[in-house]
């Protein structure tokens, strides 16, 4: 069996993604330490998490780097693994200045794809964070290309957090004529465009027995409900925030999964939908194109402002049980090959182990 990593210090924001990483990497590590701006939920806390440091990761918190530097000196980790190339990495790289402890930096998406476009200072910060890392991980080839554009020649490993396990093979004939949206209700995810597209579907006379389920919640939920009412939508259900078991059931019974954000890396929601045999209807983003090819195993909507026609196209394709079964087989094969949690966590552990071994 491969030797475990002795001490790993993780720096990241309070997020389900951070908690999933901690639980996934824990079997590969003797002692885990976490610098975070929030507390790990009791049911997500690994048994080998030996210490925590509460930090403010905002750019105005100048003292955070000093606090982290002192804690790193106490813990003496083999590697510091930083999650997101934003202000979290800015504090971490200042804390590690002059140290021989390598920094592994995992980009999440908007930190590389959107933040550098805000202004010169943000671009310089992200570039500096990436250049300070001994290695960077990216969950898509597109984001890896952006990282190289920003930071030049650096070591990049293609890894994602993946889904916990491949779901049972779907019974396609038992699926409802249902479209599922389950991204957060934030402007980035354009749930309003999905509702407007659905209004086109309802007005088309081709609705048949189909319905739209809008799961999840967020800052835009009330506005979205008002929009649905103003559009006089008849076949829309707002399911609210649902637990993982309920979400799994929604994937399993839906034929089409729709996700049309303005920007995205590899979406866990997309991987889950593919694993459950849904036909993905996606916005035209490079990372989406690494998982779905239009007309083969998904539908790509070029113009999200006119989503209705593509929704109808996806619904028609997914109405054919045999065709949907072929899509499900292809997509489940992709997920099994590239997007299972344990295999990707082993990949992260290999990178960390190598960085620790090469420490000067």
C-alpha positions as a printed Julia matrix, in Angstrom:
360×3 Matrix{Float64}:
   0.0    0.0     0.0
   1.26   3.52   -0.82
   2.59   5.39    2.2
   0.26   7.94    3.73
   1.01  11.66    3.69
   2.16  12.61    7.2
   0.71  16.11    7.59
  -1.47  18.05    5.15
  -2.71  21.56    5.81
  -5.75  22.56    3.75
  -6.72  26.23    3.34
 -10.16  26.91    1.92
 -13.49  28.63    2.39
 -16.41  27.09    4.24
 -18.1   25.16    1.42
 -19.51  21.75    0.65
 -16.69  21.4    -1.87
 -14.09  21.87    0.87
 -15.89  19.38    3.14
 -16.05  16.81    0.33
 -12.35  17.23   -0.35
 -11.5   16.77    3.33
 -13.49  13.55    3.58
 -12.04  12.26    0.31
  -8.39  13.01    1.09
  -8.58  11.9     4.75
  -7.85   8.18    4.08
  -4.6    9.19    2.37
  -3.32  11.36    5.25
  -2.18  10.69    8.82
  -2.91  14.19   10.15
  -5.15  16.82    8.56
  -5.21  20.52    9.47
  -7.65  23.13    8.19
  -7.44  26.92    7.88
 -10.97  28.1     7.1
 -13.42  30.96    7.54
 -16.07  28.65    8.94
 -16.58  25.52   11.0
 -16.69  22.02    9.56
 -20.15  20.48   10.13
 -19.98  17.67   12.69
 -21.14  15.04   10.18
 -18.47  16.14    7.65
 -15.52  16.27   10.06
 -12.84  13.6     9.39
 -11.55  11.75   12.45
  -7.95  12.67   11.59
  -8.62  16.43   11.42
  -6.23  17.37   14.23
  -6.46  21.15   14.24
  -8.29  24.16   12.83
  -7.48  27.84   12.42
 -10.31  30.28   11.83
  -9.26  32.94    9.33
 -10.78  35.91    7.53
  -9.89  35.41    3.86
 -11.09  38.82    2.69
  -8.58  41.12    1.0
  -8.87  43.69    3.79
  -7.74  41.14    6.43
  -4.02  41.95    6.22
  -3.21  40.1     9.47
  -4.51  36.75    8.19
  -1.25  35.9     6.4
   0.74  36.42    9.61
  -1.64  34.25   11.61
  -1.44  31.52    9.01
   2.36  31.79    8.82
   2.67  31.27   12.59
   0.29  28.31   12.5
   2.17  26.71    9.61
   5.37  27.01   11.67
   3.65  25.15   14.52
   2.01  22.43   12.42
   4.99  21.84   10.06
   2.88  20.33    7.24
   4.46  18.48    4.32
   2.28  20.44    1.86
  -0.2   23.3     2.09
  -3.15  22.63   -0.22
  -5.0   25.83   -1.08
  -8.5   25.81   -2.56
  -9.24  28.65   -4.99
  -6.81  31.04   -6.65
  -8.54  34.07   -5.14
  -7.89  35.86   -1.82
  -7.52  32.49   -0.07
  -4.41  31.8    -2.14
  -3.23  35.4    -1.73
  -3.1   35.0     2.05
  -1.56  31.53    1.76
   1.25  32.51   -0.59
   2.22  35.43    1.65
   2.2   33.09    4.64
   4.49  30.65    2.8
   6.94  33.28    1.52
  10.47  32.2     2.4
   9.34  28.69    3.37
  10.35  25.42    1.73
   6.83  24.0     2.18
   5.25  23.53   -1.26
   1.83  25.0    -2.07
  -0.63  22.98   -4.14
  -3.34  25.23   -5.56
  -6.71  23.9    -6.73
  -8.69  26.24   -9.0
 -12.45  25.99   -8.73
 -13.67  27.93  -11.77
 -14.71  31.56  -11.29
 -11.41  32.3    -9.51
  -9.58  31.69  -12.82
 -12.32  32.23  -15.4
 -14.01  35.39  -14.06
 -12.0   37.09  -11.31
  -9.03  38.09  -13.53
 -11.44  39.89  -15.86
 -12.64  42.29  -13.14
  -9.62  44.57  -13.19
  -5.83  44.65  -13.41
  -5.32  44.17   -9.68
  -7.42  41.01   -9.59
  -5.65  39.65  -12.65
  -2.25  40.35  -11.08
  -3.32  38.7    -7.82
  -4.57  35.54   -9.51
  -1.48  35.37  -11.72
   0.78  35.75   -8.68
  -1.12  33.06   -6.8
  -0.79  30.6    -9.67
   2.91  31.33  -10.15
   3.58  30.82   -6.43
   2.18  27.28   -6.5
   4.42  24.25   -6.91
   1.52  22.65   -8.79
  -2.01  23.59   -9.79
  -5.05  21.35  -10.29
  -7.84  22.07  -12.77
 -11.06  20.17  -13.38
 -11.17  20.97  -17.1
  -8.83  21.39  -20.05
 -10.37  24.79  -20.72
  -9.53  26.06  -17.24
  -6.04  24.55  -17.54
  -5.55  26.6   -20.72
  -6.67  29.74  -18.9
  -4.22  28.95  -16.1
  -1.38  28.69  -18.63
  -2.49  31.92  -20.25
  -2.26  33.66  -16.89
   0.77  31.97  -15.35
   2.8   30.58  -18.23
   4.5   27.22  -17.97
   3.43  25.64  -14.7
   2.65  22.13  -13.55
  -1.07  21.34  -13.91
  -2.87  18.15  -12.96
  -6.34  17.48  -14.37
  -8.45  16.34  -11.42
 -12.02  16.91  -10.29
 -13.95  16.16   -7.11
 -16.17  13.71   -8.98
 -19.32  12.01   -7.75
 -19.29   9.55   -4.88
 -20.38   6.53   -6.92
 -21.96   5.69  -10.24
 -25.73   5.47   -9.64
 -27.63   2.27  -10.47
 -28.31   1.83  -14.17
 -31.36   3.95  -15.0
 -34.64   2.41  -16.07
 -35.21   4.75  -18.98
 -38.77   3.6   -19.69
 -39.74   4.49  -16.11
 -38.48   8.09  -16.38
 -41.08  10.85  -16.38
 -41.33  13.41  -19.16
 -39.55  15.85  -16.91
 -36.91  18.57  -17.28
 -34.8   19.24  -14.2
 -32.95  22.41  -13.2
 -31.02  22.2    -9.92
 -28.35  24.89  -10.06
 -28.29  27.62   -7.41
 -30.65  30.58   -7.79
 -27.94  33.15   -8.47
 -27.55  35.44  -11.51
 -24.57  33.38  -12.75
 -26.78  30.34  -13.38
 -29.49  32.13  -15.4
 -32.49  30.22  -14.05
 -34.56  33.13  -15.4
 -33.53  32.13  -18.93
 -34.73  28.59  -18.23
 -38.15  29.91  -17.13
 -38.4   32.15  -20.2
 -37.44  29.23  -22.41
 -40.06  27.09  -20.72
 -42.65  29.78  -21.46
 -41.79  29.31  -25.15
 -42.27  25.55  -24.73
 -45.68  25.99  -23.1
 -46.73  28.39  -25.85
 -45.52  26.09  -28.64
 -48.39  23.62  -28.46
 -45.81  20.8   -28.18
 -45.7   20.52  -24.38
 -47.55  17.21  -24.15
 -47.06  15.56  -20.75
 -43.78  17.35  -19.96
 -43.12  19.39  -16.83
 -40.22  21.45  -15.45
 -38.87  21.01  -11.91
 -36.78  23.89  -10.56
 -34.92  22.65   -7.51
 -32.37  24.47   -5.27
 -32.65  27.99   -3.87
 -30.68  31.2    -3.53
 -30.78  34.98   -3.59
 -32.96  35.01   -6.74
 -35.62  32.51   -5.63
 -38.35  35.06   -4.9
 -37.66  36.91   -8.15
 -37.81  33.64  -10.08
 -41.16  32.7    -8.56
 -42.51  36.12   -9.46
 -41.2   35.69  -13.01
 -42.91  32.29  -13.32
 -46.17  33.85  -12.14
 -45.84  36.77  -14.57
 -45.24  34.32  -17.42
 -48.34  32.38  -16.34
 -46.42  29.1   -16.38
 -48.6   26.04  -15.78
 -46.16  23.13  -15.65
 -43.41  24.37  -13.31
 -42.71  23.1    -9.81
 -40.33  24.92   -7.46
 -38.98  22.07   -5.34
 -36.78  24.25   -3.12
 -33.55  23.11   -1.52
 -33.55  19.3    -1.41
 -31.31  16.77    0.33
 -29.02  14.48   -1.64
 -31.44  11.54   -1.57
 -34.29  13.65   -2.95
 -32.02  15.16   -5.58
 -30.94  11.66   -6.61
 -34.6   10.72   -7.05
 -35.2   13.83   -9.18
 -32.26  12.96  -11.44
 -33.45   9.35  -11.7
 -36.96  10.3   -12.78
 -36.0   13.14  -15.16
 -35.21  12.75  -18.85
 -33.56  16.15  -19.43
 -31.16  18.09  -17.2
 -30.83  21.8   -18.03
 -27.93  23.99  -16.89
 -27.06  27.24  -18.68
 -24.66  29.31  -16.54
 -22.64  32.2   -17.96
 -19.41  30.57  -16.77
 -18.58  27.15  -15.39
 -15.85  24.61  -14.94
 -16.75  20.91  -14.49
 -20.08  20.93  -12.7
 -20.8   18.2   -10.16
 -24.49  18.61  -11.01
 -23.75  17.8   -14.63
 -21.78  14.68  -13.64
 -24.61  13.52  -11.38
 -27.18  14.07  -14.12
 -25.07  12.14  -16.64
 -24.64   9.31  -14.16
 -28.42   9.09  -13.73
 -29.06   8.89  -17.47
 -30.41  12.4   -18.11
 -29.87  14.08  -21.47
 -27.89  17.25  -20.67
 -29.02  20.58  -22.16
 -26.15  23.0   -21.57
 -24.92  26.48  -22.38
 -22.1   26.71  -24.91
 -19.12  26.76  -22.55
 -15.74  25.1   -23.22
 -15.87  23.0   -20.05
 -19.33  21.69  -21.01
 -17.93  20.73  -24.4
 -15.46  18.41  -22.66
 -18.4   16.3   -21.47
 -21.18  16.71  -24.02
 -21.14  16.86  -27.82
 -24.17  18.48  -29.37
 -26.43  15.93  -31.02
 -24.44  12.96  -29.72
 -24.71  12.78  -25.94
 -26.22  16.18  -25.18
 -27.72  19.38  -26.53
 -25.73  22.64  -26.55
 -27.71  25.89  -26.55
 -25.76  28.57  -28.38
 -28.26  31.37  -27.67
 -29.62  31.1   -24.14
 -31.91  34.08  -24.78
 -33.87  31.8   -27.13
 -33.71  28.63  -25.1
 -37.18  27.34  -25.91
 -36.26  25.81  -29.27
 -33.36  23.89  -27.75
 -35.51  22.73  -24.85
 -38.01  21.33  -27.34
 -35.19  19.68  -29.27
 -33.85  18.05  -26.09
 -37.31  16.94  -25.02
 -37.97  15.36  -28.41
 -34.65  13.48  -28.32
 -35.21  12.31  -24.76
 -38.74  11.07  -25.52
 -37.24   8.15  -27.47
 -36.42   5.46  -24.89
 -33.89   3.69  -27.1
 -32.09   6.93  -27.98
 -32.01   8.05  -24.35
 -30.67   4.65  -23.29
 -27.77   5.07  -25.75
 -27.03   8.55  -24.38
 -27.17   7.2   -20.83
 -24.7    4.43  -21.66
 -22.25   6.89  -23.22
 -22.5    9.42  -20.41
 -22.25   6.87  -17.61
 -19.12   5.5   -19.29
 -17.57   8.99  -19.29
 -18.39   9.49  -15.62
 -17.0    6.07  -14.69
 -13.77   6.75  -16.58
 -13.12  10.33  -15.47
 -15.32  11.51  -12.64
 -15.5    9.17   -9.66
 -14.61  10.72   -6.31
 -12.3    8.06   -4.88
 -10.19   7.75   -8.02
  -9.74  11.51   -8.26
  -8.9   11.78   -4.55
  -6.19   9.17   -5.08
  -4.9   11.4    -7.88
  -4.79  14.41   -5.55
  -2.94  12.29   -2.98
  -0.34  11.26   -5.58
   0.39  14.9    -6.43
   0.64  15.87   -2.75
   2.89  12.91   -2.01
   5.22  13.82   -4.89
   5.42  17.47   -3.82
   6.25  16.42   -0.27
   8.97  14.03   -1.48
  10.59  16.72   -3.65
  10.59  19.41   -0.95
  13.97  21.19   -0.77
